[in-house]
Short mmCIF file of C-alpha atoms and ligand atoms in Angstrom, two decimals:
data_model
loop_
_atom_site.label_atom_id
_atom_site.label_comp_id
_atom_site.label_asym_id
_atom_site.label_seq_id
_atom_site.Cartn_x
_atom_site.Cartn_y
_atom_site.Cartn_z
CA MET A 1 -41.42 71.01 -23.10
CA VAL A 2 -41.40 73.24 -26.19
CA ILE A 3 -42.21 76.91 -25.79
CA SER A 4 -43.23 78.50 -29.05
CA THR A 5 -42.73 82.24 -28.84
CA ASP A 6 -40.55 84.99 -30.27
CA PHE A 7 -38.89 85.27 -26.88
CA SER A 8 -35.10 85.24 -27.15
CA VAL A 9 -32.10 85.54 -24.84
CA ALA A 10 -28.54 86.79 -25.48
CA ILE A 11 -25.91 85.64 -22.99
CA ALA A 12 -22.51 87.37 -22.81
CA GLY A 13 -19.79 84.87 -21.82
CA ALA A 14 -19.42 81.15 -22.59
CA GLY A 15 -18.10 80.19 -19.16
CA LEU A 16 -19.73 77.82 -16.71
CA SER A 17 -22.84 79.86 -16.00
CA GLY A 18 -23.42 81.19 -19.53
CA LEU A 19 -23.28 77.76 -21.14
CA CYS A 20 -25.34 76.16 -18.38
CA LEU A 21 -28.11 78.75 -18.83
CA ALA A 22 -28.03 78.24 -22.61
CA GLN A 23 -28.44 74.48 -22.09
CA TYR A 24 -31.39 75.05 -19.76
CA LEU A 25 -33.16 77.44 -22.12
CA VAL A 26 -32.52 75.56 -25.36
CA ARG A 27 -33.75 72.36 -23.73
CA ALA A 28 -36.99 74.23 -22.90
CA GLY A 29 -37.35 75.34 -26.52
CA ILE A 30 -36.18 78.93 -26.00
CA ASP A 31 -34.06 80.75 -28.57
CA ALA A 32 -30.83 81.44 -26.66
CA HIS A 33 -27.43 82.45 -28.03
CA VAL A 34 -24.10 82.83 -26.24
CA TYR A 35 -21.52 85.45 -27.25
CA GLU A 36 -17.96 84.81 -26.12
CA ARG A 37 -14.97 87.17 -26.27
CA ASP A 38 -12.38 84.38 -26.75
CA LEU A 39 -11.71 83.34 -30.34
CA GLY A 40 -12.46 79.66 -29.69
CA PRO A 41 -13.55 77.27 -26.94
CA PHE A 42 -10.09 76.12 -25.88
CA VAL A 43 -7.81 79.08 -26.55
CA ARG A 44 -7.02 79.22 -22.83
CA ARG A 45 -6.22 75.95 -21.10
CA GLN A 46 -7.80 77.04 -17.77
CA GLY A 47 -6.28 73.83 -16.54
CA TYR A 48 -7.70 73.16 -13.16
CA ARG A 49 -10.28 71.03 -11.55
CA LEU A 50 -13.47 72.09 -9.81
CA ILE A 51 -15.17 70.54 -6.84
CA LEU A 52 -18.89 70.52 -7.53
CA ASP A 53 -21.15 70.45 -4.49
CA ARG A 54 -24.81 69.56 -4.36
CA TYR A 55 -25.84 72.95 -5.78
CA GLY A 56 -23.52 72.69 -8.77
CA LEU A 57 -24.49 69.09 -9.45
CA GLU A 58 -28.19 69.80 -9.10
CA ALA A 59 -27.89 72.75 -11.51
CA LEU A 60 -26.21 70.53 -14.08
CA ARG A 61 -28.80 67.79 -13.62
CA GLU A 62 -31.60 70.31 -14.16
CA SER A 63 -30.01 71.99 -17.16
CA LEU A 64 -28.33 69.29 -19.23
CA PRO A 65 -29.90 66.57 -21.35
CA VAL A 66 -29.58 63.24 -19.49
CA PRO A 67 -26.65 61.79 -21.53
CA LEU A 68 -24.59 64.95 -20.99
CA TYR A 69 -25.26 64.92 -17.25
CA ARG A 70 -24.20 61.27 -17.18
CA LEU A 71 -21.08 62.21 -19.09
CA ALA A 72 -20.21 64.86 -16.48
CA LEU A 73 -20.60 62.25 -13.74
CA ALA A 74 -18.76 59.50 -15.64
CA THR A 75 -15.65 61.62 -16.21
CA SER A 76 -15.66 63.01 -12.65
CA ASP A 77 -14.29 61.52 -9.47
CA GLU A 78 -14.93 61.54 -5.73
CA PRO A 79 -13.10 64.58 -4.37
CA GLY A 80 -11.48 62.58 -1.60
CA GLY A 81 -12.82 64.22 1.49
CA HIS A 82 -9.65 65.25 3.34
CA LEU A 83 -7.91 68.59 3.52
CA ARG A 84 -4.53 68.36 5.23
CA PHE A 85 -2.91 71.42 6.72
CA THR A 86 0.84 70.97 6.89
CA ASP A 87 3.98 73.02 7.25
CA SER A 88 6.13 73.70 4.20
CA ARG A 89 7.90 70.35 4.61
CA LEU A 90 4.50 68.55 4.47
CA ARG A 91 4.51 67.68 8.20
CA ASP A 92 0.88 67.41 9.25
CA ALA A 93 -0.58 70.09 11.51
CA PHE A 94 -4.15 68.83 11.28
CA THR A 95 -6.61 67.30 8.82
CA ILE A 96 -10.21 68.17 8.13
CA THR A 97 -12.33 65.26 7.00
CA PHE A 98 -15.47 66.39 5.21
CA LYS A 99 -18.57 64.50 6.22
CA GLN A 100 -20.07 64.15 2.79
CA GLU A 101 -22.57 61.59 1.74
CA GLN A 102 -21.26 59.69 -1.23
CA HIS A 103 -21.97 61.27 -4.60
CA THR A 104 -22.99 64.67 -3.18
CA THR A 105 -19.72 66.20 -4.35
CA ARG A 106 -17.64 65.37 -7.39
CA GLN A 107 -14.43 66.75 -8.78
CA VAL A 108 -14.50 67.57 -12.46
CA ASP A 109 -11.96 68.84 -14.92
CA ARG A 110 -12.96 72.34 -15.92
CA LEU A 111 -12.12 72.01 -19.61
CA THR A 112 -13.99 68.72 -19.84
CA LEU A 113 -17.01 70.29 -18.18
CA ARG A 114 -16.92 73.25 -20.57
CA SER A 115 -16.80 70.86 -23.49
CA ILE A 116 -19.83 68.99 -22.12
CA LEU A 117 -21.67 72.27 -21.55
CA GLN A 118 -21.11 73.26 -25.19
CA SER A 119 -22.33 69.98 -26.63
CA GLY A 120 -25.56 70.29 -28.58
CA LEU A 121 -25.41 74.09 -28.72
CA ASP A 122 -24.30 74.01 -32.35
CA GLY A 123 -24.60 77.39 -34.02
CA ARG A 124 -25.59 79.01 -30.74
CA VAL A 125 -22.17 79.81 -29.28
CA HIS A 126 -20.47 82.68 -31.15
CA TYR A 127 -16.74 83.22 -30.56
CA GLY A 128 -14.78 86.45 -31.02
CA LYS A 129 -17.79 88.47 -29.83
CA ALA A 130 -16.81 90.75 -26.94
CA ALA A 131 -19.88 92.35 -25.38
CA VAL A 132 -19.46 96.05 -24.63
CA GLY A 133 -22.90 97.36 -23.65
CA VAL A 134 -26.67 97.10 -23.75
CA ASP A 135 -29.16 99.58 -25.18
CA SER A 136 -32.78 99.69 -26.19
CA GLY A 137 -33.79 97.69 -29.26
CA GLY A 138 -37.35 99.04 -29.52
CA PRO A 139 -40.47 98.14 -27.49
CA GLY A 140 -39.75 95.13 -25.23
CA ARG A 141 -36.36 94.54 -26.88
CA LEU A 142 -32.74 95.08 -25.88
CA ARG A 143 -29.61 95.23 -28.00
CA LEU A 144 -26.44 93.56 -26.77
CA ARG A 145 -23.61 95.40 -28.51
CA PHE A 146 -20.22 93.94 -29.42
CA SER A 147 -16.79 95.50 -29.85
CA ASP A 148 -16.83 94.68 -33.59
CA GLY A 149 -19.81 97.00 -34.11
CA GLY A 150 -22.37 94.18 -34.34
CA ALA A 151 -25.34 93.68 -32.02
CA ALA A 152 -27.97 91.07 -31.10
CA THR A 153 -31.55 92.26 -30.56
CA VAL A 154 -33.41 90.09 -28.06
CA SER A 155 -35.99 90.02 -25.25
CA VAL A 156 -33.53 89.49 -22.35
CA VAL A 157 -29.77 90.07 -21.97
CA VAL A 158 -27.72 88.13 -19.42
CA GLY A 159 -24.18 89.16 -18.45
CA ALA A 160 -22.17 86.05 -17.59
CA ASP A 161 -18.85 87.58 -18.56
CA GLY A 162 -16.86 86.74 -15.46
CA VAL A 163 -14.93 88.64 -12.86
CA ARG A 164 -13.80 91.44 -15.18
CA SER A 165 -17.26 91.87 -16.69
CA ALA A 166 -17.61 94.57 -19.33
CA LEU A 167 -21.36 94.84 -18.68
CA ARG A 168 -21.27 95.21 -14.90
CA ALA A 169 -20.63 98.98 -14.77
CA GLN A 170 -23.78 99.55 -16.82
CA LEU A 171 -26.09 96.87 -15.34
CA MET A 172 -24.99 97.00 -11.66
CA PRO A 173 -23.32 100.42 -11.38
CA ASP A 174 -22.73 100.26 -7.62
CA ALA A 175 -21.26 96.77 -7.38
CA ASN A 176 -17.70 96.76 -8.64
CA PRO A 177 -15.71 94.01 -6.85
CA VAL A 178 -13.09 95.07 -4.34
CA ASN A 179 -9.55 93.84 -4.60
CA THR A 180 -8.11 91.66 -1.81
CA PRO A 181 -4.43 91.58 -0.80
CA MET A 182 -4.05 87.98 -1.98
CA ALA A 183 -3.33 86.23 -5.28
CA GLY A 184 -2.61 82.74 -6.57
CA ILE A 185 -0.22 81.41 -9.20
CA TYR A 186 -1.84 78.21 -10.47
CA GLY A 187 -0.56 75.38 -12.56
CA ARG A 188 -0.99 71.73 -13.35
CA SER A 189 1.52 68.93 -13.59
CA PRO A 190 1.14 65.38 -14.92
CA LEU A 191 0.08 62.96 -12.17
CA ARG A 192 2.08 60.08 -13.62
CA GLN A 193 5.72 60.77 -14.21
CA ASN A 194 8.21 58.09 -15.29
CA GLY A 195 5.43 55.51 -15.01
CA ARG A 196 4.62 56.31 -11.36
CA SER A 197 2.22 58.58 -9.55
CA ILE A 198 4.02 61.68 -8.32
CA ILE A 199 1.58 61.81 -5.38
CA PRO A 200 2.36 59.27 -2.64
CA GLU A 201 -0.38 56.83 -1.68
CA ALA A 202 -0.82 58.54 1.74
CA LEU A 203 -2.07 61.67 -0.05
CA ARG A 204 -4.15 59.92 -2.70
CA THR A 205 -7.48 61.19 -1.41
CA SER A 206 -6.31 64.46 0.16
CA GLY A 207 -5.99 68.05 -0.82
CA VAL A 208 -2.98 69.59 0.92
CA LEU A 209 -2.47 73.17 2.08
CA ALA A 210 1.18 73.58 3.03
CA ILE A 211 1.65 76.77 5.03
CA ALA A 212 4.96 78.58 4.60
CA ASN A 213 7.02 80.06 7.41
CA GLU A 214 6.26 83.55 6.10
CA PRO A 215 2.67 84.51 6.98
CA GLY A 216 0.49 85.03 3.89
CA ARG A 217 2.14 82.36 1.78
CA ALA A 218 0.99 78.77 1.24
CA PHE A 219 0.97 76.05 -1.41
CA PHE A 220 -2.10 73.99 -2.28
CA PHE A 221 -2.22 70.81 -4.35
CA THR A 222 -4.67 68.04 -5.14
CA SER A 223 -4.94 65.34 -7.79
CA MET A 224 -7.55 65.17 -10.55
CA ARG A 225 -8.22 61.60 -11.60
CA PHE A 226 -10.82 61.02 -14.29
CA GLY A 227 -13.46 58.49 -13.21
CA GLU A 228 -13.70 57.10 -16.74
CA SER A 229 -11.31 58.00 -19.53
CA PRO A 230 -12.88 61.07 -21.22
CA ARG A 231 -12.16 59.57 -24.66
CA GLU A 232 -14.23 56.47 -23.91
CA ALA A 233 -16.97 58.26 -21.98
CA PHE A 234 -17.45 60.89 -24.72
CA ALA A 235 -17.56 58.20 -27.42
CA ARG A 236 -20.27 56.39 -25.45
CA LEU A 237 -22.41 59.32 -24.30
CA ALA A 238 -21.71 62.20 -26.71
CA PRO A 239 -20.42 60.65 -29.94
CA GLY A 240 -18.84 63.23 -32.21
CA VAL A 241 -17.84 65.54 -29.35
CA PHE A 242 -14.13 65.37 -28.60
CA PRO A 243 -12.79 65.63 -25.08
CA PRO A 244 -10.21 68.40 -24.76
CA THR A 245 -8.02 66.50 -22.33
CA GLY A 246 -7.67 63.08 -20.74
CA ASP A 247 -4.62 62.51 -18.59
CA ASP A 248 -4.85 62.64 -14.80
CA TYR A 249 -3.01 65.59 -13.30
CA VAL A 250 -2.14 67.44 -10.12
CA MET A 251 -3.54 70.93 -9.78
CA TRP A 252 -1.52 73.28 -7.60
CA GLY A 253 -1.60 76.88 -6.48
CA LEU A 254 0.91 79.10 -4.74
CA LEU A 255 -0.91 81.60 -2.56
CA LEU A 256 0.93 84.87 -2.08
CA ARG A 257 0.38 88.58 -1.65
CA GLN A 258 -0.53 90.59 -4.74
CA ALA A 259 2.15 93.10 -3.78
CA GLU A 260 4.77 90.39 -4.25
CA VAL A 261 3.94 89.95 -7.95
CA PRO A 262 5.71 92.64 -10.02
CA MET A 263 3.60 94.20 -12.77
CA ASN A 264 5.96 93.04 -15.53
CA VAL A 265 5.55 89.38 -14.52
CA ARG A 266 1.75 89.35 -14.35
CA GLY A 267 1.13 88.24 -17.93
CA ASP A 268 4.40 86.36 -18.40
CA LEU A 269 3.97 82.57 -17.99
CA PRO A 270 7.68 81.62 -17.73
CA GLY A 271 8.12 84.57 -15.32
CA LEU A 272 5.23 83.37 -13.14
CA ARG A 273 6.54 79.81 -13.06
CA GLU A 274 10.00 81.11 -12.18
CA MET A 275 8.45 83.12 -9.31
CA ALA A 276 6.67 80.01 -8.07
CA THR A 277 9.96 78.09 -8.28
CA GLN A 278 11.79 80.69 -6.22
CA MET A 279 9.07 81.07 -3.64
CA THR A 280 8.84 77.32 -3.04
CA ALA A 281 12.61 76.78 -2.82
CA ASP A 282 12.31 75.94 0.92
CA PHE A 283 9.30 73.65 0.50
CA HIS A 284 9.23 69.85 0.51
CA PRO A 285 10.84 68.25 -2.61
CA LEU A 286 7.39 67.04 -3.77
CA VAL A 287 6.19 70.64 -3.95
CA ARG A 288 9.30 71.67 -5.86
CA ARG A 289 8.81 68.78 -8.25
CA LEU A 290 5.21 69.81 -8.91
CA VAL A 291 6.25 73.34 -9.78
CA GLY A 292 9.23 72.12 -11.82
CA THR A 293 7.07 69.82 -13.97
CA ALA A 294 4.16 72.25 -14.51
CA GLU A 295 2.84 72.45 -18.05
CA LEU A 296 3.77 76.01 -18.96
CA ASP A 297 0.58 76.90 -20.84
CA THR A 298 -1.53 76.07 -17.78
CA VAL A 299 0.21 78.56 -15.49
CA VAL A 300 -2.09 81.43 -14.61
CA LEU A 301 -2.15 84.31 -12.15
CA ASN A 302 -5.38 85.02 -10.33
CA LEU A 303 -5.77 88.25 -8.33
CA PHE A 304 -8.42 87.51 -5.74
CA ALA A 305 -11.35 89.93 -5.61
CA ALA A 306 -14.63 89.96 -3.70
CA GLY A 307 -17.92 91.13 -5.22
CA GLN A 308 -20.15 93.70 -3.55
CA ARG A 309 -23.91 93.35 -3.10
CA PRO A 310 -25.69 95.14 -5.97
CA ARG A 311 -28.32 97.59 -4.72
CA ARG A 312 -29.58 98.70 -8.11
CA TRP A 313 -30.19 96.83 -11.32
CA ALA A 314 -30.06 99.61 -13.87
CA VAL A 315 -31.47 98.05 -17.06
CA PRO A 316 -34.83 96.26 -16.88
CA ARG A 317 -34.78 92.87 -18.65
CA ALA A 318 -30.98 92.71 -18.38
CA THR A 319 -29.41 90.76 -15.54
CA MET A 320 -26.16 89.05 -14.56
CA MET A 321 -24.87 85.76 -13.18
CA GLY A 322 -21.76 84.12 -11.78
CA ASP A 323 -18.44 85.82 -11.07
CA ALA A 324 -19.65 88.93 -12.91
CA VAL A 325 -21.89 89.57 -9.87
CA HIS A 326 -20.29 87.72 -6.98
CA ALA A 327 -16.56 87.27 -7.57
CA MET A 328 -14.99 85.53 -4.60
CA PRO A 329 -11.56 84.27 -3.58
CA PRO A 330 -11.24 80.55 -4.42
CA PHE A 331 -11.52 79.35 -0.81
CA GLY A 332 -14.28 76.88 -0.02
CA ALA A 333 -14.97 75.94 -3.68
CA HIS A 334 -18.11 78.08 -3.97
CA GLY A 335 -17.55 80.24 -7.09
CA GLY A 336 -18.37 77.78 -9.86
CA ASN A 337 -21.11 76.09 -7.87
CA THR A 338 -22.81 79.40 -7.21
CA ALA A 339 -22.46 80.38 -10.88
CA LEU A 340 -24.12 77.11 -12.00
CA ARG A 341 -26.82 77.54 -9.37
CA ASP A 342 -27.57 81.05 -10.73
CA ALA A 343 -27.90 79.66 -14.25
CA ALA A 344 -30.41 76.98 -13.29
CA LEU A 345 -32.37 79.40 -11.12
CA LEU A 346 -32.58 82.08 -13.81
CA GLY A 347 -33.48 79.46 -16.41
CA ARG A 348 -36.28 78.15 -14.19
CA ARG A 349 -37.64 81.66 -13.50
CA LEU A 350 -37.68 82.59 -17.19
CA VAL A 351 -39.32 79.34 -18.29
CA ASP A 352 -41.92 79.59 -15.50
CA ALA A 353 -42.70 83.17 -16.49
CA LEU A 354 -43.27 82.18 -20.10
CA THR A 355 -45.51 79.32 -19.05
CA ASP A 356 -47.59 81.02 -16.34
CA GLY A 357 -47.62 84.59 -17.67
CA THR A 358 -45.58 86.22 -14.86
CA PRO A 359 -44.18 89.51 -16.22
CA LEU A 360 -40.54 89.04 -17.22
CA GLU A 361 -39.39 91.98 -15.10
CA ALA A 362 -40.93 90.33 -12.01
CA ALA A 363 -39.40 86.96 -12.84
CA ILE A 364 -35.95 88.52 -13.25
CA ALA A 365 -36.31 90.56 -10.04
CA GLY A 366 -37.27 87.33 -8.20
CA TYR A 367 -34.12 85.67 -9.52
CA GLN A 368 -31.96 88.63 -8.47
CA ASP A 369 -33.29 88.71 -4.91
CA GLU A 370 -32.82 84.99 -4.36
CA MET A 371 -29.39 84.91 -6.03
CA VAL A 372 -27.99 87.90 -4.12
CA SER A 373 -29.00 86.30 -0.82
CA TYR A 374 -27.22 82.92 -1.25
CA ALA A 375 -24.37 84.20 -3.42
CA PHE A 376 -23.20 86.86 -0.98
CA ASP A 377 -23.31 84.35 1.89
CA ALA A 378 -20.83 82.38 -0.22
CA VAL A 379 -18.70 85.51 -0.89
CA ASP A 380 -18.58 86.23 2.85
CA ASP A 381 -17.63 82.60 3.63
CA ALA A 382 -14.86 82.57 1.04
CA ALA A 383 -13.44 85.92 2.23
CA ARG A 384 -13.53 84.77 5.88
CA LEU A 385 -11.76 81.51 5.04
CA MET A 386 -9.11 83.40 3.07
CA ARG A 387 -8.44 85.74 6.00
CA ARG A 388 -8.22 82.84 8.42
CA LEU A 389 -5.79 80.83 6.29
CA THR A 390 -3.59 83.63 5.05
CA GLY A 391 -3.94 86.29 7.76
CA ASN A 392 -1.10 87.88 9.64
CA ALA A 393 -2.07 86.73 13.14
CA ALA A 394 1.25 85.56 14.55
CA ALA A 395 0.00 83.10 17.18
CA PRO A 396 -2.19 80.83 14.98
CA HIS A 397 0.48 80.87 12.26
CA TRP A 398 3.15 79.88 14.77
CA VAL A 399 0.97 77.07 16.13
CA LEU A 400 0.24 75.80 12.61
CA THR A 401 3.79 75.89 11.32
CA ARG A 402 5.93 75.35 14.42
CA VAL A 403 3.93 73.52 17.10
CA LEU A 404 1.42 71.12 15.56
CA PRO A 405 3.74 69.66 12.87
CA ARG A 406 6.12 68.52 15.62
CA LEU A 407 3.36 66.49 17.25
CA HIS A 408 2.62 64.40 14.16
CA ARG A 409 4.46 61.76 12.26
CA VAL A 410 5.95 62.62 8.86
CA THR A 411 3.43 61.71 6.16
CA VAL A 412 5.67 62.21 3.16
CA PRO A 413 9.31 61.42 3.92
CA GLU A 414 11.79 63.63 2.10
CA ALA A 415 13.50 60.80 0.26
C1 FAD F 501 -7.83 78.12 -9.29
C2 FAD F 501 -9.30 78.15 -9.12
C3 FAD F 501 -9.95 77.06 -8.59
C4 FAD F 501 -11.33 77.07 -8.46
N1 FAD F 501 -11.94 75.98 -7.93
C5 FAD F 501 -13.28 75.98 -7.79
C6 FAD F 501 -13.96 74.85 -7.25
O1 FAD F 501 -13.35 73.83 -6.87
N2 FAD F 501 -15.32 74.89 -7.15
C7 FAD F 501 -16.01 76.00 -7.56
O2 FAD F 501 -17.25 76.01 -7.43
N3 FAD F 501 -15.41 77.08 -8.08
C8 FAD F 501 -14.07 77.10 -8.22
N4 FAD F 501 -13.45 78.19 -8.77
C9 FAD F 501 -14.25 79.37 -9.22
C10 FAD F 501 -14.88 79.14 -10.60
O3 FAD F 501 -13.91 78.76 -11.56
C11 FAD F 501 -15.58 80.42 -11.07
O4 FAD F 501 -16.36 80.91 -10.02
C12 FAD F 501 -16.50 80.14 -12.26
O5 FAD F 501 -15.74 79.78 -13.38
C13 FAD F 501 -17.38 81.34 -12.58
O6 FAD F 501 -18.18 81.03 -13.69
P1 FAD F 501 -18.74 82.21 -14.60
O7 FAD F 501 -19.64 81.57 -15.60
O8 FAD F 501 -19.27 83.29 -13.76
O9 FAD F 501 -17.48 82.84 -15.29
P2 FAD F 501 -16.34 82.17 -16.15
O10 FAD F 501 -16.42 80.69 -16.10
O11 FAD F 501 -15.09 82.86 -15.76
O12 FAD F 501 -16.72 82.61 -17.65
C14 FAD F 501 -16.76 83.94 -18.07
C15 FAD F 501 -16.64 83.92 -19.59
O13 FAD F 501 -16.93 85.21 -20.11
C16 FAD F 501 -16.00 85.51 -21.14
N5 FAD F 501 -15.96 86.97 -21.28
C17 FAD F 501 -15.28 87.87 -20.53
N6 FAD F 501 -15.54 89.12 -20.94
C18 FAD F 501 -16.41 89.02 -21.99
C19 FAD F 501 -17.07 89.97 -22.81
N7 FAD F 501 -16.88 91.30 -22.67
N8 FAD F 501 -17.91 89.52 -23.76
C20 FAD F 501 -18.12 88.16 -23.94
N9 FAD F 501 -17.51 87.24 -23.17
C21 FAD F 501 -16.69 87.66 -22.21
C22 FAD F 501 -14.71 84.89 -20.65
O14 FAD F 501 -13.78 84.70 -21.71
C23 FAD F 501 -15.23 83.58 -20.08
O15 FAD F 501 -15.30 82.56 -21.05
C24 FAD F 501 -12.06 78.21 -8.88
C25 FAD F 501 -11.41 79.31 -9.43
C26 FAD F 501 -10.03 79.29 -9.54
C27 FAD F 501 -9.32 80.49 -10.12
#
């Protein structure tokens, strides 16, 4: 479909949702540009994997040209389907097995997905452009302003600038996210070390949440194996686009209380890794090895926040998507899926409006109503799961760490 019109869209933020929306719109023949604060696509490693559920996958299928969607699938893997809850010495308490039909969830490497989402958007993704505000650009036009004094004048502005959005205070003035007490120090470590997988066969298809003796602290890890080597899959399906990464890895996260992370360590990668080392000193040797072999530039601190339902959208023809609206703690793997779902939904509403003559304001309001409904269900789910897994309730914690592990065999001997 090619829509010939002077309609144009400016998207702030080249993350998952911003790039996905750009793909959707450009594929439909709409003039869309993405403005990203970072100086380049891979200045931050953001080295972790994402589990995409049926909403995330469907959004990608709808938005991407077929070869790029195939590329996302080819480089992804089955997520495994088991989440083991253990004590800090990796003694099983219990295991959840997800009843998923095959191919309804995939795990993808985030950097690889971002690279796929940028493919074909040549000249439409502008780096070093930090959005700072929106104002009127004349009849039916808005101006997205940047910190360097520049601006883009367009028909519609979309804020997809993530959890610390610069546009949120203006576009959704009553919906600043609230902080939670919890945080995560994340990292990634090579899966194969000295020619062998660091993860024992018994855990090959499992994510593991090892709960510490102190309430409010736990360690999560899971392996990311590429279905097909990104180098080969990119050469076959997106020649000329280079994959940013390729080696299988283990993604891990130490969950802890925000109050435990001193201010002077928050932006200091060696300091964060040292904290993770100290706080996992009593954990199973496998956990200590994962932290000890983490690639330093992938270590990141995430302070968990939860979005609040917006009640007022202050600038007609400007809207928002993804974490900028509905930040959520990373429990339940909803954040990225919901962000991708927003992008496909907004894309569909805009394209439909241009084809059937629905006023743009009505199309955008329809998107906002539908998005707020499913997205804040996901925020509530994620916040509930976080409270359940990291809460202070003494009895469940005692059962998880002291009673159940004694009833099960040791899955990973401490050799
Ligand atoms: C450790 C971890 C694991 C996760 N695992 C999963 C998972 O398994 N499944 C899942 O669905 N979700 C997961 N998530 C959540 C997911 O990563 C986010 O929800 C998702 O990235 C949100 O996408 P987004 O497009 O809203 O924002 P982002 O992807 O964060 O992109 C925002 C972009 O905006 C840019 N930006 C910021 N400010 C400005 C500005 N002023 N102007 C221009 N650009 C700006 C940023 O640099 C960034 O590129 C996880 C999150 C974490 C931390």
